[in-house]
mmCIF file of C-alpha atoms in Angstrom:
data_model
loop_
_atom_site.group_PDB
_atom_site.id
_atom_site.type_symbol
_atom_site.label_atom_id
_atom_site.label_comp_id
_atom_site.label_asym_id
_atom_site.label_seq_id
_atom_site.Cartn_x
_atom_site.Cartn_y
_atom_site.Cartn_z
ATOM 1 C CA LEU A 1 198.342 111.408 144.649
ATOM 2 C CA ILE A 2 200.943 109.054 146.116
ATOM 3 C CA PRO A 3 202.047 110.497 149.479
ATOM 4 C CA GLY A 4 205.500 112.101 149.392
ATOM 5 C CA THR A 5 205.620 112.255 145.556
ATOM 6 C CA SER A 6 204.194 114.292 142.771
ATOM 7 C CA THR A 7 202.856 111.137 141.106
ATOM 8 C CA SER A 8 199.209 110.232 141.000
ATOM 9 C CA VAL A 9 197.439 107.000 140.224
ATOM 10 C CA ALA A 10 194.094 106.807 138.431
ATOM 11 C CA SER A 11 191.748 103.984 137.610
ATOM 12 C CA ILE A 12 189.530 104.091 134.554
ATOM 13 C CA MET A 13 186.795 101.639 133.711
ATOM 14 C CA ASP A 14 184.956 101.484 130.400
ATOM 15 C CA ILE A 15 181.224 101.436 131.235
ATOM 16 C CA THR A 16 179.992 101.962 127.678
ATOM 17 C CA SER A 17 178.465 98.486 127.382
ATOM 18 C CA MET A 18 176.802 98.823 130.797
ATOM 19 C CA LYS A 19 175.260 102.167 129.771
ATOM 20 C CA GLU A 20 174.067 100.664 126.460
ATOM 21 C CA THR A 21 172.499 97.740 128.333
ATOM 22 C CA GLU A 22 170.734 100.127 130.731
ATOM 23 C CA ARG A 23 169.453 102.209 127.801
ATOM 24 C CA ALA A 24 168.202 99.071 126.003
ATOM 25 C CA LEU A 25 166.454 97.928 129.182
ATOM 26 C CA ARG A 26 164.750 101.320 129.610
ATOM 27 C CA ASN A 27 163.640 101.268 125.967
ATOM 28 C CA SER A 28 162.293 97.740 126.349
ATOM 29 C CA GLU A 29 160.394 98.626 129.538
ATOM 30 C CA GLU A 30 158.916 101.689 127.868
ATOM 31 C CA LYS A 31 157.904 99.665 124.808
ATOM 32 C CA TYR A 32 156.057 97.036 126.853
ATOM 33 C CA ARG A 33 154.479 99.632 129.127
ATOM 34 C CA ASN A 34 153.149 101.423 126.029
ATOM 35 C CA ILE A 35 151.806 98.139 124.631
ATOM 36 C CA LEU A 36 150.017 97.336 127.901
ATOM 37 C CA GLN A 37 148.516 100.816 128.066
ATOM 38 C CA SER A 38 147.255 100.693 124.469
ATOM 39 C CA ILE A 39 145.520 97.296 124.434
ATOM 40 C CA VAL A 40 141.736 97.268 124.800
ATOM 41 C CA GLU A 41 141.739 94.378 127.253
ATOM 42 C CA GLY A 42 142.381 95.147 130.877
ATOM 43 C CA TYR A 43 145.762 94.012 132.184
ATOM 44 C CA TYR A 44 146.293 93.634 135.913
ATOM 45 C CA GLU A 45 148.858 92.450 138.423
ATOM 46 C CA VAL A 46 147.860 91.765 142.021
ATOM 47 C CA ASP A 47 149.670 90.483 145.093
ATOM 48 C CA LEU A 48 148.674 87.240 146.818
ATOM 49 C CA ARG A 49 145.892 89.039 148.721
ATOM 50 C CA GLY A 50 144.371 90.473 145.544
ATOM 51 C CA ASN A 51 145.592 94.063 145.984
ATOM 52 C CA PHE A 52 146.288 95.773 142.666
ATOM 53 C CA LYS A 53 149.988 96.389 141.984
ATOM 54 C CA PHE A 54 149.870 97.321 138.290
ATOM 55 C CA ILE A 55 146.964 98.086 135.966
ATOM 56 C CA ASN A 56 146.446 99.524 132.514
ATOM 57 C CA ASP A 57 143.934 102.129 131.385
ATOM 58 C CA ALA A 58 141.448 99.510 130.137
ATOM 59 C CA ILE A 59 141.018 98.172 133.689
ATOM 60 C CA CYS A 60 140.128 101.702 134.770
ATOM 61 C CA ARG A 61 137.421 101.817 132.079
ATOM 62 C CA ILE A 62 136.059 98.372 133.017
ATOM 63 C CA PHE A 63 135.731 99.237 136.728
ATOM 64 C CA ASP A 64 135.032 102.967 136.170
ATOM 65 C CA TYR A 65 137.704 104.115 138.644
ATOM 66 C CA ASP A 66 140.783 106.267 138.189
ATOM 67 C CA LYS A 67 144.179 104.576 138.349
ATOM 68 C CA GLU A 68 145.222 106.016 141.726
ATOM 69 C CA THR A 69 142.028 104.791 143.394
ATOM 70 C CA LEU A 70 142.232 101.319 141.835
ATOM 71 C CA LEU A 71 145.816 100.876 142.993
ATOM 72 C CA MET A 72 144.524 101.213 146.577
ATOM 73 C CA MET A 73 141.798 98.589 146.061
ATOM 74 C CA ASN A 74 141.448 94.804 146.057
ATOM 75 C CA LEU A 75 139.787 92.504 143.516
ATOM 76 C CA LYS A 76 137.199 91.489 146.125
ATOM 77 C CA ASP A 77 135.964 95.100 146.238
ATOM 78 C CA PHE A 78 134.217 94.502 142.878
ATOM 79 C CA THR A 79 132.397 91.245 143.513
ATOM 80 C CA ASP A 80 129.446 89.893 145.420
ATOM 81 C CA ALA A 81 129.801 86.909 147.770
ATOM 82 C CA GLU A 82 129.198 84.264 145.079
ATOM 83 C CA ASN A 83 131.665 85.765 142.586
ATOM 84 C CA ARG A 84 134.176 86.376 145.372
ATOM 85 C CA ARG A 85 134.017 82.680 146.282
ATOM 86 C CA LYS A 86 134.430 81.618 142.647
ATOM 87 C CA GLY A 87 137.323 84.032 142.125
ATOM 88 C CA ARG A 88 139.022 82.817 145.296
ATOM 89 C CA GLU A 89 138.721 79.202 144.083
ATOM 90 C CA ASP A 90 140.145 80.036 140.655
ATOM 91 C CA PHE A 91 143.045 82.057 142.034
ATOM 92 C CA ARG A 92 143.719 79.322 144.602
ATOM 93 C CA ALA A 93 143.906 76.738 141.809
ATOM 94 C CA VAL A 94 146.488 78.882 139.995
ATOM 95 C CA TYR A 95 148.453 79.279 143.239
ATOM 96 C CA ASP A 96 148.357 75.551 144.025
ATOM 97 C CA THR A 97 149.120 74.214 140.547
ATOM 98 C CA GLY A 98 151.037 77.039 138.901
ATOM 99 C CA ASN A 99 148.849 76.520 135.831
ATOM 100 C CA VAL A 100 147.265 79.347 133.895
ATOM 101 C CA ILE A 101 143.483 79.661 133.837
ATOM 102 C CA GLU A 102 142.172 81.056 130.585
ATOM 103 C CA ALA A 103 138.822 82.761 130.150
ATOM 104 C CA PHE A 104 136.826 82.028 133.280
ATOM 105 C CA GLU A 105 133.698 84.156 133.556
ATOM 106 C CA TRP A 106 133.246 86.537 136.391
ATOM 107 C CA CYS A 107 130.687 89.199 137.259
ATOM 108 C CA VAL A 108 132.067 92.464 138.637
ATOM 109 C CA THR A 109 130.352 95.603 139.877
ATOM 110 C CA ARG A 110 131.569 98.988 138.686
ATOM 111 C CA LYS A 111 131.827 102.127 140.794
ATOM 112 C CA ASP A 112 128.403 103.253 139.500
ATOM 113 C CA GLY A 113 126.839 99.949 140.630
ATOM 114 C CA VAL A 114 126.461 98.549 137.099
ATOM 115 C CA LYS A 115 127.265 94.849 136.824
ATOM 116 C CA ARG A 116 129.662 93.786 134.053
ATOM 117 C CA ASN A 117 130.483 90.296 132.842
ATOM 118 C CA VAL A 118 134.176 89.729 132.202
ATOM 119 C CA GLU A 119 136.296 86.873 130.974
ATOM 120 C CA ALA A 120 139.455 86.702 133.019
ATOM 121 C CA SER A 121 142.721 84.908 132.592
ATOM 122 C CA VAL A 122 145.027 84.369 135.543
ATOM 123 C CA SER A 123 148.652 83.295 135.684
ATOM 124 C CA PRO A 124 151.051 83.173 138.603
ATOM 125 C CA VAL A 125 153.761 85.746 139.286
ATOM 126 C CA ARG A 126 156.849 84.375 141.008
ATOM 127 C CA ASP A 127 159.559 86.105 143.012
ATOM 128 C CA SER A 128 163.287 85.763 142.343
ATOM 129 C CA LYS A 129 163.357 82.478 144.297
ATOM 130 C CA GLY A 130 160.486 80.956 142.308
ATOM 131 C CA ARG A 131 157.897 81.309 145.076
ATOM 132 C CA PRO A 132 154.386 82.579 144.289
ATOM 133 C CA ALA A 133 154.280 86.353 144.715
ATOM 134 C CA GLY A 134 150.980 87.264 143.071
ATOM 135 C CA PHE A 135 148.948 86.976 139.903
ATOM 136 C CA ARG A 136 148.640 88.676 136.532
ATOM 137 C CA GLY A 137 146.083 88.435 133.836
ATOM 138 C CA ILE A 138 143.766 89.930 131.291
ATOM 139 C CA LEU A 139 140.138 91.020 131.750
ATOM 140 C CA HIS A 140 137.879 91.268 128.733
ATOM 141 C CA ASP A 141 134.441 92.862 129.153
ATOM 142 C CA VAL A 142 131.925 90.494 127.538
ATOM 143 C CA THR A 143 128.758 92.154 128.856
ATOM 144 C CA GLU A 144 127.508 93.231 125.419
ATOM 145 C CA ARG A 145 128.144 89.769 123.991
ATOM 146 C CA LYS A 146 126.254 88.147 126.888
ATOM 147 C CA LEU A 147 123.319 90.523 126.400
ATOM 148 C CA ALA A 148 123.267 89.776 122.658
ATOM 149 C CA GLU A 149 123.311 86.019 123.371
ATOM 150 C CA GLU A 150 120.414 86.372 125.804
ATOM 151 C CA GLU A 151 118.470 88.441 123.280
ATOM 152 C CA ARG A 152 119.180 85.912 120.537
ATOM 153 C CA ASN A 153 118.023 83.069 122.804
ATOM 154 C CA GLN A 154 114.875 84.994 123.674
ATOM 155 C CA LEU A 155 114.117 85.658 119.984
ATOM 156 C CA SER A 156 114.754 82.005 119.167
ATOM 157 C CA LEU A 157 112.338 80.983 121.912
ATOM 158 C CA GLN A 158 109.719 83.415 120.572
ATOM 159 C CA LEU A 159 110.228 82.068 117.040
ATOM 160 C CA ARG A 160 109.705 78.478 118.204
ATOM 161 C CA GLN A 161 106.580 79.532 120.081
ATOM 162 C CA ALA A 162 105.260 81.313 116.984
ATOM 163 C CA GLN A 163 106.004 78.231 114.864
ATOM 164 C CA LYS A 164 104.102 76.050 117.337
ATOM 165 C CA MET A 165 101.123 78.418 117.196
ATOM 166 C CA GLU A 166 101.278 78.408 113.398
ATOM 167 C CA ALA A 167 101.351 74.606 113.378
ATOM 168 C CA LEU A 168 98.345 74.529 115.698
ATOM 169 C CA GLY A 169 96.545 77.013 113.464
ATOM 170 C CA THR A 170 97.265 74.845 110.431
ATOM 171 C CA LEU A 171 95.918 71.776 112.212
#
């Protein structure tokens, strides 16, 4: 209302496109969150110190912890001294170079004390100014594959030994 008159002034702004953009952004976020939750590989995001910031359900299965507990933990909580050193070197290389590391092997220990072999990928996460802010990557549990390889190697060794004994017997 304009003082001293019976006239009023109003301002109207069309925010339809802004609301549509917000809705599209929410739909996109939900879509990618659903994808990350449904993949069988573990997806993680950690800060520069290795504290979990985002994880999917597969990470919970790999480490055998619930999501709330994992989000209060650090990557180093799952490794022995040797694997911690190797992980620190690999993450440092990503930090220093900005390059992605694909499929380095790592041994982690679950909540129940069982050791698991994982292949990990690591890529840098940057803040809005382009500075390193953390890391993200995928963990794939390869324990069964490693056990099968060891068993296959052992059987191959036994076969060679049996062939040697057979050759000696023939001689």
